PDB file of C-alpha atoms in Angstrom:
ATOM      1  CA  UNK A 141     -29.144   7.474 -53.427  1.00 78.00           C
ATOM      2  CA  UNK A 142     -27.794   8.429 -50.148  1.00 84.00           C
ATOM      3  CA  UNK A 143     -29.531   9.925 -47.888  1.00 90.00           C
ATOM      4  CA  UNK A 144     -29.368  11.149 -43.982  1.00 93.00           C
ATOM      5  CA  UNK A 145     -32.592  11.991 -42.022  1.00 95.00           C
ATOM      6  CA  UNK A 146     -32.759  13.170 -38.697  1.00 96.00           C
ATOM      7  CA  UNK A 147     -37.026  12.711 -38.496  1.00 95.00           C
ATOM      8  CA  UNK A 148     -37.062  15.608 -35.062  1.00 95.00           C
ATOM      9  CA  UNK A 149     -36.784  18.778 -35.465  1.00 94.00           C
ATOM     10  CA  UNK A 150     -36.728  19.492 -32.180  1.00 96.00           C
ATOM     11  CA  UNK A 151     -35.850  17.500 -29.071  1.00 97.00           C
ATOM     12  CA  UNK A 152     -36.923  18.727 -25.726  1.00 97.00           C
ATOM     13  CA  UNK A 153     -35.959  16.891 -22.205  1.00 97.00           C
ATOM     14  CA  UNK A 154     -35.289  18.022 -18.759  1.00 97.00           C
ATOM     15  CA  UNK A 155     -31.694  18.254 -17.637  1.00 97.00           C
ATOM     16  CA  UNK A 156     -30.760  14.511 -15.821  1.00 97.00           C
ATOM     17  CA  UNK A 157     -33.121  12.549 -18.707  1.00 97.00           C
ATOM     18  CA  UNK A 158     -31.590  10.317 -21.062  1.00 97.00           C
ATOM     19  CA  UNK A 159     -31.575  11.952 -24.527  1.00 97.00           C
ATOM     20  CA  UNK A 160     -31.939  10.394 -28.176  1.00 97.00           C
ATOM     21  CA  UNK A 161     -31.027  11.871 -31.433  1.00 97.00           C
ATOM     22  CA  UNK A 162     -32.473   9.685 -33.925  1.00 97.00           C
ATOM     23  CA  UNK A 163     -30.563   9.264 -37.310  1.00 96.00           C
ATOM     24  CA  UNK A 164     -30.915   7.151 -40.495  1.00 95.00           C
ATOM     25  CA  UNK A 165     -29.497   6.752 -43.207  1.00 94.00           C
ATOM     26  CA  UNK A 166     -28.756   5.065 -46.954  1.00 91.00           C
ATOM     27  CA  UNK A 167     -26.056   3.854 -48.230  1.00 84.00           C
ATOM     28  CA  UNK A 168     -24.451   1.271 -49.849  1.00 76.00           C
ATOM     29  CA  UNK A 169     -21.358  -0.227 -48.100  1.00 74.00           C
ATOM     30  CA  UNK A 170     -19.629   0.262 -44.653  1.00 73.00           C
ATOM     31  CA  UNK A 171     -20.608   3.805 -44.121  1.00 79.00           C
ATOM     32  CA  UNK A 172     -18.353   5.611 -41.908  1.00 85.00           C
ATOM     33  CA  UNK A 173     -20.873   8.306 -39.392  1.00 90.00           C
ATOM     34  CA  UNK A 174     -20.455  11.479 -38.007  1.00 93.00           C
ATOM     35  CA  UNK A 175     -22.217  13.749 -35.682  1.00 95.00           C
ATOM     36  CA  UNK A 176     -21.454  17.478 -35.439  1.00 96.00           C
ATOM     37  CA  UNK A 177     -22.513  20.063 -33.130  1.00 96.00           C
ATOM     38  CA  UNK A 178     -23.074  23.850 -33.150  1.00 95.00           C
ATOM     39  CA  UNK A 179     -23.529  25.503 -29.941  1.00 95.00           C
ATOM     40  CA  UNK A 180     -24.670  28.625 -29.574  1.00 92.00           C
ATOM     41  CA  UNK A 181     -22.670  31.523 -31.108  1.00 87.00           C
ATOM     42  CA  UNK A 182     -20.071  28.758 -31.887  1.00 90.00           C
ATOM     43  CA  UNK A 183     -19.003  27.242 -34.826  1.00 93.00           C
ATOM     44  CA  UNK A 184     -19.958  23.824 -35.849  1.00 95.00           C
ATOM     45  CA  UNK A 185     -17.631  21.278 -34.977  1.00 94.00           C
ATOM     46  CA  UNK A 186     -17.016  17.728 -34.933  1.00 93.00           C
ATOM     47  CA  UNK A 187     -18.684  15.361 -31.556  1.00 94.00           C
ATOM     48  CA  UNK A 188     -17.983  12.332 -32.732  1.00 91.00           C
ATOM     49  CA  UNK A 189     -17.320   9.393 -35.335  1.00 87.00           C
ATOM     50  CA  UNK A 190     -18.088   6.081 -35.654  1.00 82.00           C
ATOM     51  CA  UNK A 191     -14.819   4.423 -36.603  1.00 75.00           C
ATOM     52  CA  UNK A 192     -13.291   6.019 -32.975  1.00 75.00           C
ATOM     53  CA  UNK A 193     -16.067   4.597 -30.934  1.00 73.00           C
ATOM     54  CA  UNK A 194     -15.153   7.448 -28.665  1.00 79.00           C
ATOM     55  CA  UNK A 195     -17.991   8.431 -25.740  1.00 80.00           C
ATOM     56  CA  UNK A 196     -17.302  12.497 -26.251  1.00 85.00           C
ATOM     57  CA  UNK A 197     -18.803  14.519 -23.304  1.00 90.00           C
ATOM     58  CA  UNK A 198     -20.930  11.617 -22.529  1.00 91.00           C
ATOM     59  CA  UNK A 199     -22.279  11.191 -25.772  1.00 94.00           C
ATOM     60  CA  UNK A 200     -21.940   7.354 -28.134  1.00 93.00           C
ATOM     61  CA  UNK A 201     -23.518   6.654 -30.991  1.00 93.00           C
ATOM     62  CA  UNK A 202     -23.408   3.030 -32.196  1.00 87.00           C
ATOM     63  CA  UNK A 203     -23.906   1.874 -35.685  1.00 89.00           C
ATOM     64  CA  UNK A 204     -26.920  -0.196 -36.670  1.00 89.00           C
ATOM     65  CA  UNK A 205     -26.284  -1.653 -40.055  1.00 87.00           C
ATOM     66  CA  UNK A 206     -29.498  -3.568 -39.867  1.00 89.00           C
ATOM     67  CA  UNK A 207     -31.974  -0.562 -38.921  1.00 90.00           C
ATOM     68  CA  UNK A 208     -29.227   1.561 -41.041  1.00 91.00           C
ATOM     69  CA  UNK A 209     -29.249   3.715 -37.920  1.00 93.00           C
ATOM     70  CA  UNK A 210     -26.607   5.664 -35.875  1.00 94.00           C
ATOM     71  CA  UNK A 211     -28.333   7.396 -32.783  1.00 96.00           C
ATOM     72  CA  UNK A 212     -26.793   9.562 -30.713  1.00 96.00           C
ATOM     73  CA  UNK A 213     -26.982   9.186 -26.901  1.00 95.00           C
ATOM     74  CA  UNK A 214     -26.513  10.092 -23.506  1.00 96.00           C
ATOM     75  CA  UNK A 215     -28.114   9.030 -20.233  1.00 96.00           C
ATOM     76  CA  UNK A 216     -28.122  11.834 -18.469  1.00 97.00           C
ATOM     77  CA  UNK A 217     -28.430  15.155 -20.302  1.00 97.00           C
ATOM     78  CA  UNK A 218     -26.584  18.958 -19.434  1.00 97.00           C
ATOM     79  CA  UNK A 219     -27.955  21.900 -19.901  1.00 97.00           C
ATOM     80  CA  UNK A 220     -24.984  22.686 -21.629  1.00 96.00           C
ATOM     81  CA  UNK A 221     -26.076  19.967 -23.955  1.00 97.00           C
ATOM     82  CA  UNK A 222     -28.421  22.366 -26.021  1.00 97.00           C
ATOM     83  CA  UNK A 223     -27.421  22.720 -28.918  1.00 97.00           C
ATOM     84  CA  UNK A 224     -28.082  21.655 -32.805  1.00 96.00           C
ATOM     85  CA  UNK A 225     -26.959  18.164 -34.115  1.00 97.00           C
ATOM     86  CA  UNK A 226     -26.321  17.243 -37.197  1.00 97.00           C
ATOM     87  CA  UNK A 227     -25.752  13.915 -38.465  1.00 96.00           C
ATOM     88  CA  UNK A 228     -23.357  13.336 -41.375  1.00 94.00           C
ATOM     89  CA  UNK A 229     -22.812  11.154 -43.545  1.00 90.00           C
ATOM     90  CA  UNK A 230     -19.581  10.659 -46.474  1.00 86.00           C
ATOM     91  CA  UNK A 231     -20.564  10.684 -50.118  1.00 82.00           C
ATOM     92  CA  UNK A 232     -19.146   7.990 -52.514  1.00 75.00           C
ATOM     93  CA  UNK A 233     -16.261   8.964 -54.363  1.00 72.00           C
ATOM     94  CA  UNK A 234     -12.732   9.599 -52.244  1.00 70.00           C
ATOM     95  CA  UNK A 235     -13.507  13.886 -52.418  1.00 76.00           C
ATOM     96  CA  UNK A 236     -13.935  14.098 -48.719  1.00 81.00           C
ATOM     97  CA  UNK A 237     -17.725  15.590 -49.668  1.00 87.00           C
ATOM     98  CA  UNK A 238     -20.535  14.997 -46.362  1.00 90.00           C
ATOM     99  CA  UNK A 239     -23.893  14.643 -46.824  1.00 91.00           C
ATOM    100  CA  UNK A 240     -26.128  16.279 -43.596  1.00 93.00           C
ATOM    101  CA  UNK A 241     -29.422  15.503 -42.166  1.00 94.00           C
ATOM    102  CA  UNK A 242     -31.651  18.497 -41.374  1.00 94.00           C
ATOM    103  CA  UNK A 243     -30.684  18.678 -38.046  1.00 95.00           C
ATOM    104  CA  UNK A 244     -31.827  18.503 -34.365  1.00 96.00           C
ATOM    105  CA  UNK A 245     -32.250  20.911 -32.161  1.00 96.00           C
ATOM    106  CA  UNK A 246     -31.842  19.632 -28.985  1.00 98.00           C
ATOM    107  CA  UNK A 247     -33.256  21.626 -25.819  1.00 98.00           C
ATOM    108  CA  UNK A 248     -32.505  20.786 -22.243  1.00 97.00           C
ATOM    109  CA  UNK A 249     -34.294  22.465 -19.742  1.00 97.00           C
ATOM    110  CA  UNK A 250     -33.836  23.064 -16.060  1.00 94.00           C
TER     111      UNK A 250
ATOM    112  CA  UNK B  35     -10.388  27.117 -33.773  1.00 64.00           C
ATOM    113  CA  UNK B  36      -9.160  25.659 -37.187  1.00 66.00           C
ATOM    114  CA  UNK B  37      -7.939  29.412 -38.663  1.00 92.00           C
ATOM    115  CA  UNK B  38     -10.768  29.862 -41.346  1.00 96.00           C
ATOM    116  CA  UNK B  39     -12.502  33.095 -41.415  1.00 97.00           C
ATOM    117  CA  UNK B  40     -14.966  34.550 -43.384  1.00 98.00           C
ATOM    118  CA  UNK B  41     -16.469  38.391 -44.783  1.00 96.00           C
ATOM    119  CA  UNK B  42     -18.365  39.851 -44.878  1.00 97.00           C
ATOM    120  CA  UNK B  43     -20.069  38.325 -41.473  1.00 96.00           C
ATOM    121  CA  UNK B  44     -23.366  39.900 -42.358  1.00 97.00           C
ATOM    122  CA  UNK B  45     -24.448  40.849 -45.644  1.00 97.00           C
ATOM    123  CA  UNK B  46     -27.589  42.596 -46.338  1.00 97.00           C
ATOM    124  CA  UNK B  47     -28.431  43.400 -50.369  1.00 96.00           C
ATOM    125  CA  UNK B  48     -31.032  43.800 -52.931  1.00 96.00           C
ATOM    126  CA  UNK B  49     -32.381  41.631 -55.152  1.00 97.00           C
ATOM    127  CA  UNK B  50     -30.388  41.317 -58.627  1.00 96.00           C
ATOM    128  CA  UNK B  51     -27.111  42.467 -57.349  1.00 96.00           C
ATOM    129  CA  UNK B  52     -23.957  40.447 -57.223  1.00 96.00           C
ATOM    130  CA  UNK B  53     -22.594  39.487 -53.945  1.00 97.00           C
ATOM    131  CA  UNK B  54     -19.178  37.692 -53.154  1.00 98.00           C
ATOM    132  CA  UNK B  55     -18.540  36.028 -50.186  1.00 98.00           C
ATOM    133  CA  UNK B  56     -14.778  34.920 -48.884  1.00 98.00           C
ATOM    134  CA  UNK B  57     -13.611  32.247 -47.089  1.00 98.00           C
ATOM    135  CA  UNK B  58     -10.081  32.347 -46.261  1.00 98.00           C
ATOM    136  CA  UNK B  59      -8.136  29.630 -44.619  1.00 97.00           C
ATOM    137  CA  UNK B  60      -4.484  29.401 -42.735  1.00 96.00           C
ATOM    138  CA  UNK B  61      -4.390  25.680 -42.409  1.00 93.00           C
ATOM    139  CA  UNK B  62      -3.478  24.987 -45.782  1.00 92.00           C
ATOM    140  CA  UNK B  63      -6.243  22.334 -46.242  1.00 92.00           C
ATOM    141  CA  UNK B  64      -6.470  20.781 -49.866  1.00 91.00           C
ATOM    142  CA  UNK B  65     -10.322  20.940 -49.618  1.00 93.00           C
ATOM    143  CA  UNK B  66     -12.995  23.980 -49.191  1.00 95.00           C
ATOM    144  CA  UNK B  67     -16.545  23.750 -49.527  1.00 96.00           C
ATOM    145  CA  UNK B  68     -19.178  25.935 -48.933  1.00 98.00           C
ATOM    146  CA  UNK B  69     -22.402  25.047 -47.644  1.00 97.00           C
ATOM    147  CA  UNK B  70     -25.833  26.763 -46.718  1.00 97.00           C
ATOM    148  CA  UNK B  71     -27.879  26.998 -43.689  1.00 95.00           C
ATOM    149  CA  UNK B  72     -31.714  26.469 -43.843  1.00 93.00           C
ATOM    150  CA  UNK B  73     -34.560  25.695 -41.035  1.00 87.00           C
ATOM    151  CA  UNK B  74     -36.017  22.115 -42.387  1.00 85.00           C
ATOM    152  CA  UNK B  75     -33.062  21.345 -44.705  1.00 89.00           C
ATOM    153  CA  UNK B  76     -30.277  21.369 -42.252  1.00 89.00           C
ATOM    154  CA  UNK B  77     -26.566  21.792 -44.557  1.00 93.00           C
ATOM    155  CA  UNK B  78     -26.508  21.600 -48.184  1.00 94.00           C
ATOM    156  CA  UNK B  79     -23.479  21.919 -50.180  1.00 94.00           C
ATOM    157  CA  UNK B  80     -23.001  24.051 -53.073  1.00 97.00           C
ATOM    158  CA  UNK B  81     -20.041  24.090 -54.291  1.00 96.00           C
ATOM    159  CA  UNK B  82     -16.021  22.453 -53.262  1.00 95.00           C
ATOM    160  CA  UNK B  83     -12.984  22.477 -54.442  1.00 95.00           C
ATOM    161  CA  UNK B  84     -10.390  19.914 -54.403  1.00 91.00           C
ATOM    162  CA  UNK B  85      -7.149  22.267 -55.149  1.00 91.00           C
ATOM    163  CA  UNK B  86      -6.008  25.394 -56.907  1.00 94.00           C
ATOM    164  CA  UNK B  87      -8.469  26.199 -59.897  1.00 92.00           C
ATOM    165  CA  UNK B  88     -10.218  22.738 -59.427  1.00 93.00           C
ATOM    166  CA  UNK B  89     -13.927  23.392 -58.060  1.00 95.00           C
ATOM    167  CA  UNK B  90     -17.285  20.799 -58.719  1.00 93.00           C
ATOM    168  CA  UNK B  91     -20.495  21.679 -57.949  1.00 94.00           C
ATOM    169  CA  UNK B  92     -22.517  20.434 -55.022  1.00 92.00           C
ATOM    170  CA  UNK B  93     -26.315  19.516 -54.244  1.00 90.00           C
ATOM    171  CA  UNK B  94     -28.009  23.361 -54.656  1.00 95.00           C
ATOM    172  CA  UNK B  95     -25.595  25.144 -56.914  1.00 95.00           C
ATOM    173  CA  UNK B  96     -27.653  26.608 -59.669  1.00 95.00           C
ATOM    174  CA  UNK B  97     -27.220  30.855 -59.424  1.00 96.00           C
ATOM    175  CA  UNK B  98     -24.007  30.594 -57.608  1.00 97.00           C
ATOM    176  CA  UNK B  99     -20.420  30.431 -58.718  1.00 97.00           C
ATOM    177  CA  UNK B 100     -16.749  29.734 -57.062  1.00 97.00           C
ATOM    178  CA  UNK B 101     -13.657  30.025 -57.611  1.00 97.00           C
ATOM    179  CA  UNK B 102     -10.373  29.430 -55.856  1.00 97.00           C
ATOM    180  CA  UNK B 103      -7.323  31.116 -57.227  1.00 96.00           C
ATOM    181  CA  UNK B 104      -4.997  30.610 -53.956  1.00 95.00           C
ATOM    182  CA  UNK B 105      -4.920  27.217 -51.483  1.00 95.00           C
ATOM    183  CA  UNK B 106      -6.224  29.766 -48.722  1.00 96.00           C
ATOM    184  CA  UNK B 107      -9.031  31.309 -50.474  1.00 97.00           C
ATOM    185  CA  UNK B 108     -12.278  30.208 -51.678  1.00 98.00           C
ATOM    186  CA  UNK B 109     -14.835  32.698 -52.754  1.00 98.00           C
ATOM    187  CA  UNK B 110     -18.588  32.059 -53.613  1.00 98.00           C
ATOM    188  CA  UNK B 111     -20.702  34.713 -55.928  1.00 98.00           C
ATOM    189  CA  UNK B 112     -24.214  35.070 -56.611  1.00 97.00           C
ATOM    190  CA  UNK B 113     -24.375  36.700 -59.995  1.00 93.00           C
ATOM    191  CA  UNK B 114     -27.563  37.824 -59.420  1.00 96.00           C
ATOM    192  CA  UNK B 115     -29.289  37.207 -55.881  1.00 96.00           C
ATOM    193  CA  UNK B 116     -32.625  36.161 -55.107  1.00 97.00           C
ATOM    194  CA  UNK B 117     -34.801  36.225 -52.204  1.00 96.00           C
ATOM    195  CA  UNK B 118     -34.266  32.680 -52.281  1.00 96.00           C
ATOM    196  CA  UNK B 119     -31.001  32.945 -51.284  1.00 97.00           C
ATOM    197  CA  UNK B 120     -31.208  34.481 -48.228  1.00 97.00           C
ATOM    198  CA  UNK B 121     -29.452  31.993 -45.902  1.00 97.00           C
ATOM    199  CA  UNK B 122     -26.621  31.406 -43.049  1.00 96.00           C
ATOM    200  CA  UNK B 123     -23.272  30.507 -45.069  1.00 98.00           C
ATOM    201  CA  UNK B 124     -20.926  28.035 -44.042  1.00 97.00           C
ATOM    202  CA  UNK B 125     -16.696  27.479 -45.280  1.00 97.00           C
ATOM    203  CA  UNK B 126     -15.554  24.203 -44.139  1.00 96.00           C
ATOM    204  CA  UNK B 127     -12.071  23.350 -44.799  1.00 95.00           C
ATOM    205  CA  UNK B 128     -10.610  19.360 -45.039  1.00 91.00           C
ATOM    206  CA  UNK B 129      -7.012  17.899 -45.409  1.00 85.00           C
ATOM    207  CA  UNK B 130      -9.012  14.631 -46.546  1.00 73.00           C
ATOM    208  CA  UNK B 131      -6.499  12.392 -47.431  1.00 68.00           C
ATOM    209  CA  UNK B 132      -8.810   8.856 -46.453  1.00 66.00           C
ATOM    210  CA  UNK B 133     -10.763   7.928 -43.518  1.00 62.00           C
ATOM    211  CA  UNK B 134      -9.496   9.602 -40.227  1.00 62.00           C
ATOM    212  CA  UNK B 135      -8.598  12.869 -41.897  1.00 63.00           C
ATOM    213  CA  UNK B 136     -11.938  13.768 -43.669  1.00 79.00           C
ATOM    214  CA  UNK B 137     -13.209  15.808 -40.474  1.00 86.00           C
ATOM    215  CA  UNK B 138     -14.430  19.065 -41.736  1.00 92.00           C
ATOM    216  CA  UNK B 139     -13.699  22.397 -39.611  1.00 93.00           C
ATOM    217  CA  UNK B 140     -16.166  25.047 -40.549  1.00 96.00           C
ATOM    218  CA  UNK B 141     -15.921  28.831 -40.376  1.00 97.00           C
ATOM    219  CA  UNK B 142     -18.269  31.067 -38.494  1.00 96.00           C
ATOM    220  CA  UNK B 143     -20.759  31.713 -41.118  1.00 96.00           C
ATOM    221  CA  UNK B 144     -22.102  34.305 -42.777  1.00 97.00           C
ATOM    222  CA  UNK B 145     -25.600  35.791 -42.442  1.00 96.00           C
ATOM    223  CA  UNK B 146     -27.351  37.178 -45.723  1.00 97.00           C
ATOM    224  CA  UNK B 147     -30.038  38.414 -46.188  1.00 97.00           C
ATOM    225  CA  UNK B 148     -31.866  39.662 -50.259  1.00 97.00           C
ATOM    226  CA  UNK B 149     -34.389  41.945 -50.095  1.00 95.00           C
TER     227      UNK B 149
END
């Protein structure tokens, strides 16, 4: 079955550490991963995908087929950073459905 | 902001009542779905639709219904509600078509909460 877990609740660095959202997940094929974001008092939105291999306000995420991870990343972490992240994967089937992991709340402190 | 809104924002009602919530979108997406909000379990779908009068169910839909008469809205009752139901609810709106336009936008939410 497929399957996304995000295995921290809660993340919680000081602004200028290197941050880590761990996700994994099961599936099989070539999954295509996604992370969205929901700020505070914002809506949840896109960050970033793996087929763009974009670096989106300093975040990657590279796929690991072999630990059937997708991490998210940055070096150096904002506290404008704080947020919750949410790692998504597609479900089988062409209907544009996402399964999400439980989510991370990231915390960056000053 | 992708033009989806949603009402009532906040919802507050007793147990056993009926309660409809609207999503209502401007972007003329094919796709709605609507999703809900828990500590611990992160997003879980309930229901979608994939057109005009075509809905499926998703991973928690048992007590809750949909229907979408119009390509811009997408409403989601609870025939009854439960405590159990108390939760944020999220629209999210897709033109997926294949890979590269399957990015969901979501709506603002809506807070409820069954007494």
């Amino acid at each position: 079955a497929q399957r996304v877990t995000q295995p921290e609740k809660l993340l919680s660095v000081f602004k200028g550490a290197p941050v880590e959202l761990k996700c994994n997940y099961s599936y099989s094929g070539s999954p295509e991963l996604f992370w969205y974001v929901q700020y505070s008092r914002q809506r949840l939105q896109l960050l970033l995908r793996h087929i763009s291999r974009e670096s989106i306000k300093g975040f990657t995420a590279d796929l690991n087929k072999g630990e059937t991870s997708f991490h998210l990343k940055k070096p150096f972490a904002q506290e404008e950073d704080s947020a919750m992240y949410y790692c998504a994967l597609p479900c089988s089937g062409n209907t544009g459905k996402l399964i999400f992991g439980q989510g991370t709340t990231l915390q960056v402190k000053p | 902001d992708a033009g989806i809104t949603q009402s009532p924002r906040h919802k507050v009602t007793e147990t056993g009542t009926p309660v409809t919530l609207r999503c209502h979108q401007t972007e003329n997406h094919r796709y709605m779905y609507w999703y809900r909000q828990d500590p611990g379990h992160g997003l879980r779908l309930i229901h979608y639709s994939y057109g005009v009068k075509d809905t499926d169910k998703g991973e928690v839909s048992d007590g809750y219904s949909v229907s979408r008469s119009k390509t811009e809205d997408f409403l989601l009752t609870l025939e009854s509600a439960t405590s159990s139901q108390t939760s944020v609810y999220f629209c999210a709106i897709s033109e997926y078509r294949d890979i590269g336009t399957d990015t969901q936008y979501f709506g603002p939410g809506t807070r409820l909460t069954v007494l």
